[in-house]
mmCIF file of C-alpha atoms in Angstrom:
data_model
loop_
_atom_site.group_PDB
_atom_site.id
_atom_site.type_symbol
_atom_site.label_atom_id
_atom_site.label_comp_id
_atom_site.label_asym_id
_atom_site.label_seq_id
_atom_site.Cartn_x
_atom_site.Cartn_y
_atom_site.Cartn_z
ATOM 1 C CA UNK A 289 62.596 19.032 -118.269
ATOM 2 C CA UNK A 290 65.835 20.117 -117.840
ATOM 3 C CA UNK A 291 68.760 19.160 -115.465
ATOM 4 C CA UNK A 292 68.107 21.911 -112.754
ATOM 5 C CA UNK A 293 64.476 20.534 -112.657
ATOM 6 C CA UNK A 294 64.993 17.481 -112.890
ATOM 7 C CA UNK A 295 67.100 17.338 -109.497
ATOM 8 C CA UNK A 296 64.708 19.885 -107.731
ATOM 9 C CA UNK A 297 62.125 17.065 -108.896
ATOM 10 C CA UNK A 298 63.919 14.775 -106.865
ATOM 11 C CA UNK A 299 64.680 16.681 -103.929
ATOM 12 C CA UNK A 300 60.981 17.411 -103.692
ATOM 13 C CA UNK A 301 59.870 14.000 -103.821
ATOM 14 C CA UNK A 302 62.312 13.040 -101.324
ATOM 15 C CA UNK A 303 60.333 15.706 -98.906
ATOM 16 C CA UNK A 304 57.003 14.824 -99.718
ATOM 17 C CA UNK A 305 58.045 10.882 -99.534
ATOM 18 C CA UNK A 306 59.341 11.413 -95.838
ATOM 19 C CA UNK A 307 56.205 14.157 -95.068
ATOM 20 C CA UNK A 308 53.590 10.977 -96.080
ATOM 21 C CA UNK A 309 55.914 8.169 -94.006
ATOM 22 C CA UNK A 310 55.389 10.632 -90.870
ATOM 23 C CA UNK A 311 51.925 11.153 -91.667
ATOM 24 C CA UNK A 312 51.428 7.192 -92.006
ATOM 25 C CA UNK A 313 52.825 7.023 -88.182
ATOM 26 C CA UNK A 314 51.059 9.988 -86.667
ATOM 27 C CA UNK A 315 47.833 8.545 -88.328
ATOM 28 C CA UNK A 316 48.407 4.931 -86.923
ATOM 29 C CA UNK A 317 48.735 5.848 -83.694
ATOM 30 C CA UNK A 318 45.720 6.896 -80.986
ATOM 31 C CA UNK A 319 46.220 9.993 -78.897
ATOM 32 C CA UNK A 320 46.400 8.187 -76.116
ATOM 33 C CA UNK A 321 49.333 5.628 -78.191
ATOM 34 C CA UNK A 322 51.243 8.784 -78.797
ATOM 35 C CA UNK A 323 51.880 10.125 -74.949
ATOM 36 C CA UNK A 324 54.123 7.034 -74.634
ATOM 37 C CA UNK A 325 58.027 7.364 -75.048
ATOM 38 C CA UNK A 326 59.467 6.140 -78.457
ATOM 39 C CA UNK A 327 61.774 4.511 -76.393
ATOM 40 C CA UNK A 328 62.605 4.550 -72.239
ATOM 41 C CA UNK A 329 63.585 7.967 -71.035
ATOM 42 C CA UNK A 330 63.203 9.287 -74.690
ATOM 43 C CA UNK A 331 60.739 11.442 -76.424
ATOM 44 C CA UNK A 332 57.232 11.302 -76.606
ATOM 45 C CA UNK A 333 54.934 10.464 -80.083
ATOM 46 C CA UNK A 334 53.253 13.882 -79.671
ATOM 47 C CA UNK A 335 56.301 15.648 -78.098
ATOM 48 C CA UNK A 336 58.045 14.609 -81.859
ATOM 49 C CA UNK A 337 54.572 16.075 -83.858
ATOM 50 C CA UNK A 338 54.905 18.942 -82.055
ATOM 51 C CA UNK A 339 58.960 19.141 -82.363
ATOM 52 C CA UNK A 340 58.503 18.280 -86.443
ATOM 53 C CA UNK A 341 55.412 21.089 -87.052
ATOM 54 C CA UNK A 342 57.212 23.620 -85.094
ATOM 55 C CA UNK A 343 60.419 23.353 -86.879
ATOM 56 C CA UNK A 344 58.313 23.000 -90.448
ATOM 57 C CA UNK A 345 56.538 25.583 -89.251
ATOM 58 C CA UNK A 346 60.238 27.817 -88.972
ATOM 59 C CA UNK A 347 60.543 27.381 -92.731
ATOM 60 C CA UNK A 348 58.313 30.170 -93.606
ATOM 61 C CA UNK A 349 59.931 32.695 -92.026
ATOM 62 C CA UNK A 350 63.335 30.840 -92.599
ATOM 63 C CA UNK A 351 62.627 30.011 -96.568
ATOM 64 C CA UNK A 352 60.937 34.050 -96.779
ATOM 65 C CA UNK A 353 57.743 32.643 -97.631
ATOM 66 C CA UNK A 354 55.392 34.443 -95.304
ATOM 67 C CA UNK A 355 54.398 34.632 -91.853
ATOM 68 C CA UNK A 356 54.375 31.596 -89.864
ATOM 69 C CA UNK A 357 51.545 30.095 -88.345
ATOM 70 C CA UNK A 358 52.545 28.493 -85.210
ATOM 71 C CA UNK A 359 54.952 30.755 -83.649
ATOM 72 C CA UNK A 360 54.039 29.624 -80.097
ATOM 73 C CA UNK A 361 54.804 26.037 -80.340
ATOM 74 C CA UNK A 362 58.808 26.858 -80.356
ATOM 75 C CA UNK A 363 58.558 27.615 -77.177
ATOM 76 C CA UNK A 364 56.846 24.225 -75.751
ATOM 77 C CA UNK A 365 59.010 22.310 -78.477
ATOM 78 C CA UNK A 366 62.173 23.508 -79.623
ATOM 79 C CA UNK A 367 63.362 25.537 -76.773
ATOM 80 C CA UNK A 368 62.237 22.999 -74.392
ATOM 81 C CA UNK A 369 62.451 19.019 -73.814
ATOM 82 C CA UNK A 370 60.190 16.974 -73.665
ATOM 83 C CA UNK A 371 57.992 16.459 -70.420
ATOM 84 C CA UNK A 372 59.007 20.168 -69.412
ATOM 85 C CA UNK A 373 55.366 20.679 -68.121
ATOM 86 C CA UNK A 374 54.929 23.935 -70.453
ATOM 87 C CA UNK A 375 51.045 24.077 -71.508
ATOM 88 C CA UNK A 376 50.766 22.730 -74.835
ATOM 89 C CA UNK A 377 47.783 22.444 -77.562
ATOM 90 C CA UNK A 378 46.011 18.935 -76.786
ATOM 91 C CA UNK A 379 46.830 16.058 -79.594
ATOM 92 C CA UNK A 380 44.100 16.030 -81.850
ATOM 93 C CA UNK A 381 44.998 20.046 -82.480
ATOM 94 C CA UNK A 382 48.795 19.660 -82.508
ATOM 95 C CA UNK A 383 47.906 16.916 -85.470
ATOM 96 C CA UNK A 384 45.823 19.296 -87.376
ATOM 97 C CA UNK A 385 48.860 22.137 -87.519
ATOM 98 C CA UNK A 386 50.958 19.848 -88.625
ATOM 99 C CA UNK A 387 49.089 18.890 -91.227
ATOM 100 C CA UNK A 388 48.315 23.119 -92.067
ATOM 101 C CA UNK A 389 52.043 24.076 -91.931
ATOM 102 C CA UNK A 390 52.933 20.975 -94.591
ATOM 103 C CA UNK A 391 50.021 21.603 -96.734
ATOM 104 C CA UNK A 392 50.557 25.708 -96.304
ATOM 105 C CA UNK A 393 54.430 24.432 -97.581
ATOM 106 C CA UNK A 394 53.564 22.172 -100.528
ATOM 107 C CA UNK A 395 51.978 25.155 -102.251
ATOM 108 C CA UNK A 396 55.241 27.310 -101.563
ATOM 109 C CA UNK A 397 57.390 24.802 -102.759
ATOM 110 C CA UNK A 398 55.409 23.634 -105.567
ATOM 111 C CA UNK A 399 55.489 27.401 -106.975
ATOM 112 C CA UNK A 400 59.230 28.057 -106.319
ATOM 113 C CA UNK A 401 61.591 28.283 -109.103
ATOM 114 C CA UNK A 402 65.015 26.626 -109.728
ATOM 115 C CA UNK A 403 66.358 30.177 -109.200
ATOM 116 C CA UNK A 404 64.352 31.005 -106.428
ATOM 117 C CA UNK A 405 65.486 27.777 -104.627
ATOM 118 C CA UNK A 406 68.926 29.244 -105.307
ATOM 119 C CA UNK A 407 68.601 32.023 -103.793
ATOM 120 C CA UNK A 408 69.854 32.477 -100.028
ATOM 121 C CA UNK A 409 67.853 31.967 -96.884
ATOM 122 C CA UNK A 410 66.804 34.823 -94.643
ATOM 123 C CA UNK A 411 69.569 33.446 -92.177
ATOM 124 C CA UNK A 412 72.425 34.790 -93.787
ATOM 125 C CA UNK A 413 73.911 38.262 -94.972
ATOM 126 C CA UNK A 414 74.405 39.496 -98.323
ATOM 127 C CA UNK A 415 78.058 39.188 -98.025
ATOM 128 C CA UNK A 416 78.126 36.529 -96.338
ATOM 129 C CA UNK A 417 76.020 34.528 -99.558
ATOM 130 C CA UNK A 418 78.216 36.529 -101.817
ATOM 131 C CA UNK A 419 81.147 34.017 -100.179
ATOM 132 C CA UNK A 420 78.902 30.634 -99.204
ATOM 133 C CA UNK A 421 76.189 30.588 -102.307
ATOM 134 C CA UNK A 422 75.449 26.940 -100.825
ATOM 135 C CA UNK A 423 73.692 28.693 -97.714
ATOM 136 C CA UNK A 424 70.624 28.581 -100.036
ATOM 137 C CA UNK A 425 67.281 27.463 -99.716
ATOM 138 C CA UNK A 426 67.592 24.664 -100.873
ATOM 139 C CA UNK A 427 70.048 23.461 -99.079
ATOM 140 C CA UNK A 428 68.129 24.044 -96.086
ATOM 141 C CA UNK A 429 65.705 21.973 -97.416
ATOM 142 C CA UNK A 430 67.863 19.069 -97.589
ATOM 143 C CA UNK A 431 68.524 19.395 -93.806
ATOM 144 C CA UNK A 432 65.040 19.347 -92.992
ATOM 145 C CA UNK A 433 64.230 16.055 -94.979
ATOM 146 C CA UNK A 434 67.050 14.227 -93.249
ATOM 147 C CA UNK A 435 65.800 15.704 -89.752
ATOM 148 C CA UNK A 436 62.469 14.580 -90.422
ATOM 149 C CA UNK A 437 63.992 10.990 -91.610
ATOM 150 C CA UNK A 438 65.602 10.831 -88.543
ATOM 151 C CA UNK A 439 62.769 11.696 -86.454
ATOM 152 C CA UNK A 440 60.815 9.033 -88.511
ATOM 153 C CA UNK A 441 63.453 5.958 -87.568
ATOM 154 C CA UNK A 442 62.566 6.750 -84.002
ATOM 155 C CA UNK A 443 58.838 7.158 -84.555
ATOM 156 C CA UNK A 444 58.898 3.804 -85.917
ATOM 157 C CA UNK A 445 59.976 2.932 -82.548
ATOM 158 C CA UNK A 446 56.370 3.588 -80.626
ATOM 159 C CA UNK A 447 54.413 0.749 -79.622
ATOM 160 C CA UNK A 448 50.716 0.254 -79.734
ATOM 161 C CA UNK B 143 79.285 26.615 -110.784
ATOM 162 C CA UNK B 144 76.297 26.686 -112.731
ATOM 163 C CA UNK B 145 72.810 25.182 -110.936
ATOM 164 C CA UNK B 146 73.194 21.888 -111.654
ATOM 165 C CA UNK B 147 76.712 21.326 -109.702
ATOM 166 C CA UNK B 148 75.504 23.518 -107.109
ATOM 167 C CA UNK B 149 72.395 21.417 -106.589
ATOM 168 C CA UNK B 150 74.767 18.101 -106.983
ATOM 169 C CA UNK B 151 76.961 20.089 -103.766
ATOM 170 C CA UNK B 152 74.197 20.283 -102.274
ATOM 171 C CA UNK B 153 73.215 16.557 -102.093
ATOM 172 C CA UNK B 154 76.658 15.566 -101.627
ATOM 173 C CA UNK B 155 76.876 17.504 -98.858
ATOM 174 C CA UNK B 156 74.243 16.185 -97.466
ATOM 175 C CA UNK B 157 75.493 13.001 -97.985
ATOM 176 C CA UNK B 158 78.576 13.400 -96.791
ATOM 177 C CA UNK B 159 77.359 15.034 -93.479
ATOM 178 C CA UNK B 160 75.414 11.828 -92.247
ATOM 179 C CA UNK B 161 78.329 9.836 -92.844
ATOM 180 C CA UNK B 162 79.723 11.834 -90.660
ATOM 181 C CA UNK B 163 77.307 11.516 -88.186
ATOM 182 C CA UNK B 164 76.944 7.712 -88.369
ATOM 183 C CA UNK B 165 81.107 7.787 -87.678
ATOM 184 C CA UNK B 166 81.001 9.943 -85.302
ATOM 185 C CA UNK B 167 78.083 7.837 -83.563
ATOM 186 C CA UNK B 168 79.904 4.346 -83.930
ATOM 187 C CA UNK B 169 83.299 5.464 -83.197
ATOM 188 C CA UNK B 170 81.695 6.859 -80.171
ATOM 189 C CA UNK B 171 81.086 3.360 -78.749
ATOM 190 C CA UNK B 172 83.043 -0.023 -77.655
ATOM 191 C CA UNK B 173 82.676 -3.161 -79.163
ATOM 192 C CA UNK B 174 80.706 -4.344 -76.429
ATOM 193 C CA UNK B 175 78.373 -1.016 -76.479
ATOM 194 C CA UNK B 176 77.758 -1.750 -80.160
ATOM 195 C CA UNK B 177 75.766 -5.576 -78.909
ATOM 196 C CA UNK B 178 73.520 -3.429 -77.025
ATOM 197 C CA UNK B 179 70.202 -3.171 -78.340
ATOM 198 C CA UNK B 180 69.428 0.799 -79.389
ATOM 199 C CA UNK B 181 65.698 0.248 -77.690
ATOM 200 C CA UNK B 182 64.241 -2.371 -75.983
ATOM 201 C CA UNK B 183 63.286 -5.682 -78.757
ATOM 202 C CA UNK B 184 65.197 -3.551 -81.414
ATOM 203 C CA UNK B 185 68.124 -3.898 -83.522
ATOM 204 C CA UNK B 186 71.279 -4.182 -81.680
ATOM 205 C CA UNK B 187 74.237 -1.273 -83.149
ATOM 206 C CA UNK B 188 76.067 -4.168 -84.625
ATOM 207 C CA UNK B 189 73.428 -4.782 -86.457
ATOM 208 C CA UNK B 190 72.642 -1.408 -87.847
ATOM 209 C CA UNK B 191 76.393 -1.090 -88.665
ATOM 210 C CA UNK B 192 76.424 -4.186 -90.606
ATOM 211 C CA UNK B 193 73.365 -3.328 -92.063
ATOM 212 C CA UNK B 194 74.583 -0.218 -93.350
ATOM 213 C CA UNK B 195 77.484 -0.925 -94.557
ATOM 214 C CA UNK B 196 75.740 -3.709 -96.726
ATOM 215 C CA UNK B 197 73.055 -1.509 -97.842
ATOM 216 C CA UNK B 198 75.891 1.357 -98.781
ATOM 217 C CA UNK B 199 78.008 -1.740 -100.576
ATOM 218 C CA UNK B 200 75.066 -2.581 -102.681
ATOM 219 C CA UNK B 201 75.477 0.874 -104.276
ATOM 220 C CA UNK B 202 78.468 -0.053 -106.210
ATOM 221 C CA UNK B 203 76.333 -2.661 -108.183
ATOM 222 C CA UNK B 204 73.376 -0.501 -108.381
ATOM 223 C CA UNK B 205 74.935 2.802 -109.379
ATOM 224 C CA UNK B 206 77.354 0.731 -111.804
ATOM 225 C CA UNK B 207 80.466 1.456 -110.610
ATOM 226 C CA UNK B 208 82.081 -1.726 -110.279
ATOM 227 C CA UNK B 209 81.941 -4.978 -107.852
ATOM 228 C CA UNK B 210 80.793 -4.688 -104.690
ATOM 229 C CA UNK B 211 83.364 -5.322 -101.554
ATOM 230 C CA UNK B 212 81.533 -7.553 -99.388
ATOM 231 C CA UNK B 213 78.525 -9.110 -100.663
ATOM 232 C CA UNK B 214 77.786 -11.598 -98.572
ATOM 233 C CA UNK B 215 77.129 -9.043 -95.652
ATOM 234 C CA UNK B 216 73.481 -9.237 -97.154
ATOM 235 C CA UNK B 217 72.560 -12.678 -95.870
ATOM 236 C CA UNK B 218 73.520 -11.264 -92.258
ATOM 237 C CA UNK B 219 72.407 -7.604 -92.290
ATOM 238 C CA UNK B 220 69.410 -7.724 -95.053
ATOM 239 C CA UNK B 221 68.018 -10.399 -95.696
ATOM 240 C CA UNK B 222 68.060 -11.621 -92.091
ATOM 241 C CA UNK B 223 66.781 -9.930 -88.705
ATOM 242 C CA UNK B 224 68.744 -8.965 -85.975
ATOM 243 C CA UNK B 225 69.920 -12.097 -83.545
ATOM 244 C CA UNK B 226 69.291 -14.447 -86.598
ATOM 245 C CA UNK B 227 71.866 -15.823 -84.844
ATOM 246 C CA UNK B 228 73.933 -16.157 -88.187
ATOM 247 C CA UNK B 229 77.868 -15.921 -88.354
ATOM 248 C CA UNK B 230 78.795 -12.549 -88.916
ATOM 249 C CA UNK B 231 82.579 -10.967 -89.411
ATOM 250 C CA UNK B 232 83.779 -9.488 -85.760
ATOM 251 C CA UNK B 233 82.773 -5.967 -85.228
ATOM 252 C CA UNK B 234 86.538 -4.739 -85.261
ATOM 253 C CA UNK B 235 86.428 -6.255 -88.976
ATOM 254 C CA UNK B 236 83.073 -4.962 -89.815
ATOM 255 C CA UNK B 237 84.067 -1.439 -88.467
ATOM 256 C CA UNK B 238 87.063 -1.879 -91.240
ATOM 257 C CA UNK B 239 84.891 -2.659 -94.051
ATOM 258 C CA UNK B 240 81.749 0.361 -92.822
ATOM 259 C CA UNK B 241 84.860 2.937 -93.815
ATOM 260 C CA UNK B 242 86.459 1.137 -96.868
ATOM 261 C CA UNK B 243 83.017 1.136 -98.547
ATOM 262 C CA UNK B 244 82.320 4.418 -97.840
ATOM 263 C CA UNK B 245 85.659 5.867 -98.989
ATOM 264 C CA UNK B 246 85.721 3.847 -101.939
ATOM 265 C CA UNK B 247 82.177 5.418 -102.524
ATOM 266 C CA UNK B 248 83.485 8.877 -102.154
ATOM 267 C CA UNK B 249 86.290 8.111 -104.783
ATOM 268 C CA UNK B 250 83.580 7.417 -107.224
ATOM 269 C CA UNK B 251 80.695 10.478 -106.138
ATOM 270 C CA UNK B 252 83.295 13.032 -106.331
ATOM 271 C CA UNK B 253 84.308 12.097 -109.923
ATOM 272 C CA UNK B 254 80.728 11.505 -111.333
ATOM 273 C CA UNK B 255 79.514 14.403 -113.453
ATOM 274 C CA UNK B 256 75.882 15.724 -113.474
ATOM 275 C CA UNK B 257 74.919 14.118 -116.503
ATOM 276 C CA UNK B 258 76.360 10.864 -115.132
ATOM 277 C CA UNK B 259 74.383 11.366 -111.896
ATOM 278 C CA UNK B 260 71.401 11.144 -113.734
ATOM 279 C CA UNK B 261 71.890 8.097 -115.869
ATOM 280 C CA UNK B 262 69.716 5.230 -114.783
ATOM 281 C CA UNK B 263 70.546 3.140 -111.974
ATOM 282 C CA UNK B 264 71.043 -0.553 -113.406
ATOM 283 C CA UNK B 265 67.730 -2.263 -111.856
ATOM 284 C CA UNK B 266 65.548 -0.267 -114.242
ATOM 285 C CA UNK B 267 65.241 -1.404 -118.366
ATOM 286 C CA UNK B 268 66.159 1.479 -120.918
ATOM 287 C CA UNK B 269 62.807 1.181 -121.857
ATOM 288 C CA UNK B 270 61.271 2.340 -118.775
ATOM 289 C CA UNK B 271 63.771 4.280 -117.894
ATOM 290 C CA UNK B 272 62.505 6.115 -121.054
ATOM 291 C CA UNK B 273 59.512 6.464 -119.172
ATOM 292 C CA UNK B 274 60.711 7.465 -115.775
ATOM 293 C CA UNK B 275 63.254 9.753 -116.287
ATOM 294 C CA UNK B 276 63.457 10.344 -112.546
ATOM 295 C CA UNK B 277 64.584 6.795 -111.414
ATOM 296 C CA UNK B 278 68.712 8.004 -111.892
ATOM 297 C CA UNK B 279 71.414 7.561 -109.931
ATOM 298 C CA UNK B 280 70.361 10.408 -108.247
ATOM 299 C CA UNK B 281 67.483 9.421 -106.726
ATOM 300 C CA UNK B 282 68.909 6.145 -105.369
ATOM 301 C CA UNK B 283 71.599 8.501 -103.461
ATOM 302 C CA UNK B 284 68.839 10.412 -101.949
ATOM 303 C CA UNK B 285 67.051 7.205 -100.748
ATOM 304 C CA UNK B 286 69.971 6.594 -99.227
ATOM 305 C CA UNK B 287 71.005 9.467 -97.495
ATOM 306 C CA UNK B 288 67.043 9.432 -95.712
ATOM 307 C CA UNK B 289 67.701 5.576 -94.777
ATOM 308 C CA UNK B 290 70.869 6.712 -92.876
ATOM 309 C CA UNK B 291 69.436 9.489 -91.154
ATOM 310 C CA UNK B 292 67.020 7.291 -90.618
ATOM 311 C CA UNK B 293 69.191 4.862 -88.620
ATOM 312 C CA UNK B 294 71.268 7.480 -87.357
ATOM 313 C CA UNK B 295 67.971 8.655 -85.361
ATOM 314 C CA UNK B 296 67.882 4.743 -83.783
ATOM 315 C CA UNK B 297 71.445 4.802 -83.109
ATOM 316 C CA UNK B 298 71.232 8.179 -81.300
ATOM 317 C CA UNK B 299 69.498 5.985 -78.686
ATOM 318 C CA UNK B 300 72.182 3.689 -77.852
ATOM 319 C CA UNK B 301 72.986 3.805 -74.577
ATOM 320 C CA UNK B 302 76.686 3.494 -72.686
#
């Protein structure tokens, strides 16, 4: 293994170790447990699921790796807060997209290349990656594990 | 810049950004803000701060790069809960040492060179370290930067 893999290795692991500490909370708590506020006058257990798939969910289209599958939810959970009153997919289905979108990601990301991670995200113009080569994929990667981590210190918050 | 620095940008980056944050965040609040809890039963912002800045100090010993600046923060901030009720330094002084640790850390990051960044970290043998190629400096950084964001999340919740 050489040095380029070696530190994709990492980076990966660091995803998939932060994907299974979120999937140890969503899967401790009932649906019921996860209407309650992580803390007063703060988000909701299933308001976060459906935050964290629908922003996953972004890195298809964001990454260029395909169509995404949830479109819809940005609307309920990205574009608006929490307790907005929008119609949203009950619990038990919001849990089973986010489990699709991360498995659906894992193979992506699994396949990739060192190169291909290198390469710029759909986000940006040629030129403007001719300039900024750091606006890659990869990079946005890391963003994503350390919005997940913080997502997951305030999880850790909800009480049974 | 071939992949490897690009990829070690990357991280540092990343790094760097949450400090950023986590200043940003404490800076943002008094003294007296700071003893508040960030939910209700949870760790007060003093806490996290001190906590922190221990965790982050224990790097220096761990990554090799010399003696740590405060260890005896870790009888306080990790091996002890919050309102252990244990002296701790004021949180004017532990403000002081959250930014000398983490400049003195970003002396040593921005000099380290790829293949230094994935030595092993000094709580691993060479033997299995032989083994588990993946258990570098590199890694430990990583873990780090997801237990800030981590905290960061929790401290976002701090009210004024």
């Amino acid at each position: 293994m050489d040095q380029q893999e070696m530190m994709l290795k990492l980076i990966l692991t660091a995803w998939n170790g932060q994907i299974a500490a979120a999937d140890k909370l969503f899967n401790g708590f009932t649906d019921d447990e996860l209407d309650y506020e992580v803390a007063t006058d703060r988000n909701t257990g299933v308001y976060l699921l459906g935050h964290l798939t629908a922003v996953h969910d972004n890195l298809f289209s964001l990454l260029g790796l395909g169509e995404r599958l949830y479109p819809e939810l940005d609307q309920v959970f990205i574009f608006s807060p929490c307790k907005s009153g929008k119609a949203r997919p009950v619990t038990n289905e919001l849990r089973n997209y986010w489990n699709s979108v991360n498995e659906k990601l894992a193979q992506h990301f699994n396949r990739l290349s060192v190169d291909e991670w290198l390469q710029k995200h759909t986000n940006i113009s040629d030129e403007d990656f001719a300039k900024e080569p750091h606006r890659n994929r990869l990079n946005v990667l890391l963003t994503r594990i350390n919005h997940l981590a913080n997502h997951i210190g305030q999880l850790t918050f909800l009480k049974k």
